[in-house]
PDB file of C-alpha atoms and ligand atoms in Angstrom:
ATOM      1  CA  UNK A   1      97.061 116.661 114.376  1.00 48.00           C
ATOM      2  CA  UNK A   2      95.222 119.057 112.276  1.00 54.00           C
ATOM      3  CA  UNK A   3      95.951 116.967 108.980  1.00 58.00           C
ATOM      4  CA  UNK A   4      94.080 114.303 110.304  1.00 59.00           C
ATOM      5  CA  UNK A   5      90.841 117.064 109.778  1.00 59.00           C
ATOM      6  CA  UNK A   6      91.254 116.854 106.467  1.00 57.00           C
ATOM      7  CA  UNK A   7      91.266 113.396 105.638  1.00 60.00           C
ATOM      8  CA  UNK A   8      87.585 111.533 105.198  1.00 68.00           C
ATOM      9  CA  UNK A   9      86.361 109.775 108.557  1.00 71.00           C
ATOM     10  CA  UNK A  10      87.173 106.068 106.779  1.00 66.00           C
ATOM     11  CA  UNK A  11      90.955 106.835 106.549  1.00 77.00           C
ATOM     12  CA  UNK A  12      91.203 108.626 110.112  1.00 83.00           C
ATOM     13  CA  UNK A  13      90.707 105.595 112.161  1.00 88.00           C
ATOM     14  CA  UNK A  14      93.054 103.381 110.290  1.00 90.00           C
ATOM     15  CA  UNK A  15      95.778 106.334 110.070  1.00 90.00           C
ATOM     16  CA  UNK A  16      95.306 107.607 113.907  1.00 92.00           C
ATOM     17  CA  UNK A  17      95.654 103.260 114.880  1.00 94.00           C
ATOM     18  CA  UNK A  18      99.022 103.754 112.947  1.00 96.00           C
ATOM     19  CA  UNK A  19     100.068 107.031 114.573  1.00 94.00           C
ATOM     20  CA  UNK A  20      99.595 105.939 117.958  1.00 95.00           C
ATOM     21  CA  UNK A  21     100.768 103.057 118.081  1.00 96.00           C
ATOM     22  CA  UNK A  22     103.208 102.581 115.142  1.00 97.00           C
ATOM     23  CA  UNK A  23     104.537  99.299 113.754  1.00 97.00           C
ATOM     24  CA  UNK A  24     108.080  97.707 113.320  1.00 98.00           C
ATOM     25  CA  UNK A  25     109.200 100.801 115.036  1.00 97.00           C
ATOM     26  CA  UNK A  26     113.312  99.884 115.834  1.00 97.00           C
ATOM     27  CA  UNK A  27     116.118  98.773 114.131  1.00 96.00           C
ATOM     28  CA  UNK A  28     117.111  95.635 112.678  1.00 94.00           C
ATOM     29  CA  UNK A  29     120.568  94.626 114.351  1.00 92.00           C
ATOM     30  CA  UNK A  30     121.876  92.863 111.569  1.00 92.00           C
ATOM     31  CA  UNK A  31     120.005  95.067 108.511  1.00 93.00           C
ATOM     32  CA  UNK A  32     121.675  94.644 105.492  1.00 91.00           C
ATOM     33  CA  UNK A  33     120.651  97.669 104.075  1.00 94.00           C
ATOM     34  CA  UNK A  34     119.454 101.696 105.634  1.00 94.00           C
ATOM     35  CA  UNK A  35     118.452 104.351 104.507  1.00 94.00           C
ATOM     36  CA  UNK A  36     117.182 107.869 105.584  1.00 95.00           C
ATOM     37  CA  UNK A  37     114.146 110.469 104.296  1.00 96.00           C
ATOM     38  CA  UNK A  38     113.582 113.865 104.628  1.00 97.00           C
ATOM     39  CA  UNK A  39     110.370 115.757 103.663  1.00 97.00           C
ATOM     40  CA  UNK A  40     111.404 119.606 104.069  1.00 96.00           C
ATOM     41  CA  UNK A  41     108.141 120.825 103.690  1.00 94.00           C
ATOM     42  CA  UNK A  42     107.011 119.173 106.520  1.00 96.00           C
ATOM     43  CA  UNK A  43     109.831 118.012 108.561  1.00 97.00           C
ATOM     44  CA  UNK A  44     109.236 114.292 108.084  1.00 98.00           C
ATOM     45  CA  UNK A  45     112.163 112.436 108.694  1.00 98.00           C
ATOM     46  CA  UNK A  46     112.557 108.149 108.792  1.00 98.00           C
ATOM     47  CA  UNK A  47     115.111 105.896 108.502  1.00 97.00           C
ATOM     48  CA  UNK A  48     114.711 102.799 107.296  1.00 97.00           C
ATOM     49  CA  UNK A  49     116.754  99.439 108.348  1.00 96.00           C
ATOM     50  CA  UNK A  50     115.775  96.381 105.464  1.00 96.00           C
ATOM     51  CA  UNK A  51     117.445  92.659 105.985  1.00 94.00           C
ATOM     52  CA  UNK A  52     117.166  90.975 102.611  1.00 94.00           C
ATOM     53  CA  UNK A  53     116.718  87.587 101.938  1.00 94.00           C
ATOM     54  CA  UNK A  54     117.677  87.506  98.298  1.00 92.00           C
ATOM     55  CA  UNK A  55     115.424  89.802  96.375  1.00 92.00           C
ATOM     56  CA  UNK A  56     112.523  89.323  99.340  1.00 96.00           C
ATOM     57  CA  UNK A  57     112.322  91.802 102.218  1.00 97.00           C
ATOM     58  CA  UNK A  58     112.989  89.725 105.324  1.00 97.00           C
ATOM     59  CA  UNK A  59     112.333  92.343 107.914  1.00 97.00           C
ATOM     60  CA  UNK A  60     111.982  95.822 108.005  1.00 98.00           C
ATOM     61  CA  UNK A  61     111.891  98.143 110.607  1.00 98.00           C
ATOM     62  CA  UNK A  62     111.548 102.029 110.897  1.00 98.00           C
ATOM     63  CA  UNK A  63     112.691 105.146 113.062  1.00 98.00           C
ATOM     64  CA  UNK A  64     112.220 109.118 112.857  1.00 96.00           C
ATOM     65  CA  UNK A  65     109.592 111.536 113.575  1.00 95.00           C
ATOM     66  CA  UNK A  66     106.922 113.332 111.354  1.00 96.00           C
ATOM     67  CA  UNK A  67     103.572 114.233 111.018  1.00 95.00           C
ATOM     68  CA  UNK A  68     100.926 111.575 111.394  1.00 93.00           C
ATOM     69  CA  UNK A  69     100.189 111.070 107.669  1.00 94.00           C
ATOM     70  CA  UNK A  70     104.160 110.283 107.461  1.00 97.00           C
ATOM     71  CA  UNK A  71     104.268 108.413 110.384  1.00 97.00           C
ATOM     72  CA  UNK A  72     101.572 106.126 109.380  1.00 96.00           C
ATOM     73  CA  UNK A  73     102.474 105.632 105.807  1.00 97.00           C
ATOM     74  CA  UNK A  74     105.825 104.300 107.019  1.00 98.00           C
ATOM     75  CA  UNK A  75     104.000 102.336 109.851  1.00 98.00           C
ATOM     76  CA  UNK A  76     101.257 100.818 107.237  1.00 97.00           C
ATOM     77  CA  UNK A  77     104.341 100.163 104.380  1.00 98.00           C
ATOM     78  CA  UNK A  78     106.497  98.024 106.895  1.00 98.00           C
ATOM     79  CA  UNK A  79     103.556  95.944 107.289  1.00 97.00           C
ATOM     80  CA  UNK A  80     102.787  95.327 104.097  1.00 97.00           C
ATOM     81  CA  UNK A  81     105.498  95.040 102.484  1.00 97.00           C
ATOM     82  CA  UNK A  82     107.626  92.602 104.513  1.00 97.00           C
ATOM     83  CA  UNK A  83     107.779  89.360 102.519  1.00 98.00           C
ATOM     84  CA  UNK A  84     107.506  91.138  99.187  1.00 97.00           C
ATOM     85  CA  UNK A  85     110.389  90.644  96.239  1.00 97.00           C
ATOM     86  CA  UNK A  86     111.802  94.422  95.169  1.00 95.00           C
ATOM     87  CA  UNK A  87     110.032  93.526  92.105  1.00 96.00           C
ATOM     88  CA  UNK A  88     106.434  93.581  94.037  1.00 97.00           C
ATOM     89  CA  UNK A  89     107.189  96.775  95.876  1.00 97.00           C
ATOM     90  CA  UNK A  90     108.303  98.690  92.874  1.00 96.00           C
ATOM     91  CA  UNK A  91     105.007  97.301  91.579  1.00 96.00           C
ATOM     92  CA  UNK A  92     103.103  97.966  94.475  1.00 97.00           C
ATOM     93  CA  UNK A  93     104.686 102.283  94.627  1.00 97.00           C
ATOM     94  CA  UNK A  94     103.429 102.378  90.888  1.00 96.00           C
ATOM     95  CA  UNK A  95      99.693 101.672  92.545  1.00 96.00           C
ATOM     96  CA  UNK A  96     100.469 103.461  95.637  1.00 97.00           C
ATOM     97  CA  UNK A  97     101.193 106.515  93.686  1.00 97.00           C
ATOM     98  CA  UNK A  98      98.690 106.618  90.655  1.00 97.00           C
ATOM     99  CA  UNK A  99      96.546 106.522  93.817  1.00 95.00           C
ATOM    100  CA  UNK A 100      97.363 109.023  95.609  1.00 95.00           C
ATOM    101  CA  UNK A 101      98.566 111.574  92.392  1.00 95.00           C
ATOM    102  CA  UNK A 102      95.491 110.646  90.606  1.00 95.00           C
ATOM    103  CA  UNK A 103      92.544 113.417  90.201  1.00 93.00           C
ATOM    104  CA  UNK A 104      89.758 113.436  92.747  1.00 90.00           C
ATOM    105  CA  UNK A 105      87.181 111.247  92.101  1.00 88.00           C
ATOM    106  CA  UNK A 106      89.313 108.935  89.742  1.00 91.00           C
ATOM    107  CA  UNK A 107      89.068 104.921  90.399  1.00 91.00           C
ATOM    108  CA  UNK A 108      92.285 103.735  90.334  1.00 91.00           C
ATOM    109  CA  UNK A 109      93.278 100.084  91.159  1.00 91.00           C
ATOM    110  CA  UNK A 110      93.895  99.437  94.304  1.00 90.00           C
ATOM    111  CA  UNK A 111      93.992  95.570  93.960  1.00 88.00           C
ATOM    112  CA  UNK A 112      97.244  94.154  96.214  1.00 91.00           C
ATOM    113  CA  UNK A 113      97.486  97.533  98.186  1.00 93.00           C
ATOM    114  CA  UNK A 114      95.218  96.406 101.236  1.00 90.00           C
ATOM    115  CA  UNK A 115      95.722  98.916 104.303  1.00 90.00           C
ATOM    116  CA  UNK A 116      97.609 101.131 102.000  1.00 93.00           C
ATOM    117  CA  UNK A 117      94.562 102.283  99.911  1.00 91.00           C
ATOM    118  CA  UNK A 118      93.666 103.885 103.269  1.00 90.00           C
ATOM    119  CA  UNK A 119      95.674 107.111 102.017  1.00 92.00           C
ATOM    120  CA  UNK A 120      93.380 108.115  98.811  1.00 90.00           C
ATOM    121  CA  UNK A 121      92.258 110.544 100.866  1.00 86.00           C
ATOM    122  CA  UNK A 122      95.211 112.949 100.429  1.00 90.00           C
ATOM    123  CA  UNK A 123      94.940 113.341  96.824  1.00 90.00           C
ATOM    124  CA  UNK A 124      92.809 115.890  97.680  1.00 88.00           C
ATOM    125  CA  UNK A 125      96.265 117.367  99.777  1.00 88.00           C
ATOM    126  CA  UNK A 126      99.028 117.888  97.448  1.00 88.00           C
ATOM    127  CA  UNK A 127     101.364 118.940 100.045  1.00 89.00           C
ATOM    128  CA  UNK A 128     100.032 115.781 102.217  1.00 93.00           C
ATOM    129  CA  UNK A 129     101.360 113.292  98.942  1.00 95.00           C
ATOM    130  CA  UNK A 130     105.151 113.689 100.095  1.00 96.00           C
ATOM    131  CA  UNK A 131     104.308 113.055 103.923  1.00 96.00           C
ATOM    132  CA  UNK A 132     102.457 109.513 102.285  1.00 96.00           C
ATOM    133  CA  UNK A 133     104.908 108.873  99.833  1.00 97.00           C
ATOM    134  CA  UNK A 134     108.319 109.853 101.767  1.00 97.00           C
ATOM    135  CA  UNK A 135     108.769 105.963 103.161  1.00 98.00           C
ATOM    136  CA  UNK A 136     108.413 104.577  99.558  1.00 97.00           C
ATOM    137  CA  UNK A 137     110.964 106.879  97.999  1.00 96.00           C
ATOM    138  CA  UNK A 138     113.295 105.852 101.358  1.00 96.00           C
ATOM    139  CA  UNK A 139     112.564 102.581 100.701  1.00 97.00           C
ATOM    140  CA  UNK A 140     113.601 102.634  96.805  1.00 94.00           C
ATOM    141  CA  UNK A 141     116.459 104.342  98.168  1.00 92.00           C
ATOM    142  CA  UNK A 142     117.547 101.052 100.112  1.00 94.00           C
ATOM    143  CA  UNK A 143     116.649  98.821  98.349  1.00 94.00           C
ATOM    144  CA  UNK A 144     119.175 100.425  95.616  1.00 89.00           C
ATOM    145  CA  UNK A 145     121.533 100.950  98.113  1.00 74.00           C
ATOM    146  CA  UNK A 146     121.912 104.833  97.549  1.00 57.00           C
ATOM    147  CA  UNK A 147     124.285 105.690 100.269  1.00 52.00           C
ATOM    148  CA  UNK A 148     123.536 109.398 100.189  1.00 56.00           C
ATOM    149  CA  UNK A 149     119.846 110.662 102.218  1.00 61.00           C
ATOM    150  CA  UNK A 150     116.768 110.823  99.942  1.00 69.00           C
ATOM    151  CA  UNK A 151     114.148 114.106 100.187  1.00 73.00           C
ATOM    152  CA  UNK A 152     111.198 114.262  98.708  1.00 75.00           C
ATOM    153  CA  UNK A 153     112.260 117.296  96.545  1.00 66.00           C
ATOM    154  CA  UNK A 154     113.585 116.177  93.552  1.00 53.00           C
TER     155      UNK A 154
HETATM  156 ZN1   ZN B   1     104.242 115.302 106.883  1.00 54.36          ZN
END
């Protein structure tokens, strides 16, 4: 896990927690809604399973394979974002990506994004921002229902 060199020493412990032992890893049975991500560059793939209750994520659970930026992103997102309305997570990517897009060295807010400010670190990485930001875009993806498979390369 080579990536993991690059990242500062505050982020590694939190992201290597994730990558070893990732969260809401599974399907949901009775997910309403699925959806799959591909990062080419990388090979990060995840699929995401989402039961909705209303507009509120009920549950959401993960599968797929990638690096351990990737993997933990997804792992750290399912956490965080069960509970939330599709209006907070859309909300909550705007953050997640300022922060990770913005320049070096640039405070951004990171109110609301708890474990998920962990990944300011690879801003620095510009091919590391589609492993962190893969999950979201997957996410969106269900959440809209898109039945086709989203990649990062737009
Ligand atoms: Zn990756």
């Amino acid at each position: 896990m080579s990536e993991l060199n690059e990242l500062g020493e505050l982020y590694r412990e939190v992201i290597l927690d994730h990558t070893k032992h990732p969260r809401n890893k599974g399907v949901v049975p009775d997910a309403d809604r699925k959806a799959e991500g591909y990062n080419p560059l990388c090979g990060d793939r995840v699929t995401l399973y989402v039961k909705l209750d209303g507009d509120r994520i009920k549950e959401i659970h993960f599968e797929g394979s990638g690096c351990a930026i990737s993997t933990a992103s997804v792992s750290i997102l399912t956490e965080a974002l069960k509970g939330k309305t599709k209006n907070e997570v859309n909300a909550l990517f705007e953050k997640f990506h300022t922060l990770v897009t913005s320049d070096v060295g640039l405070k951004t807010d990171t109110s609301d994004l708890g474990k998920l400010a962990v990944f300011e670190g690879v801003r620095e990485f510009p091919m590391r921002v589609k492993c962190a930001t893969l999950s979201w875009h997957t996410l969106k993806a269900a959440l809209e229902n898109s039945p086709t498979a989203v990649t990062t390369e737009e």
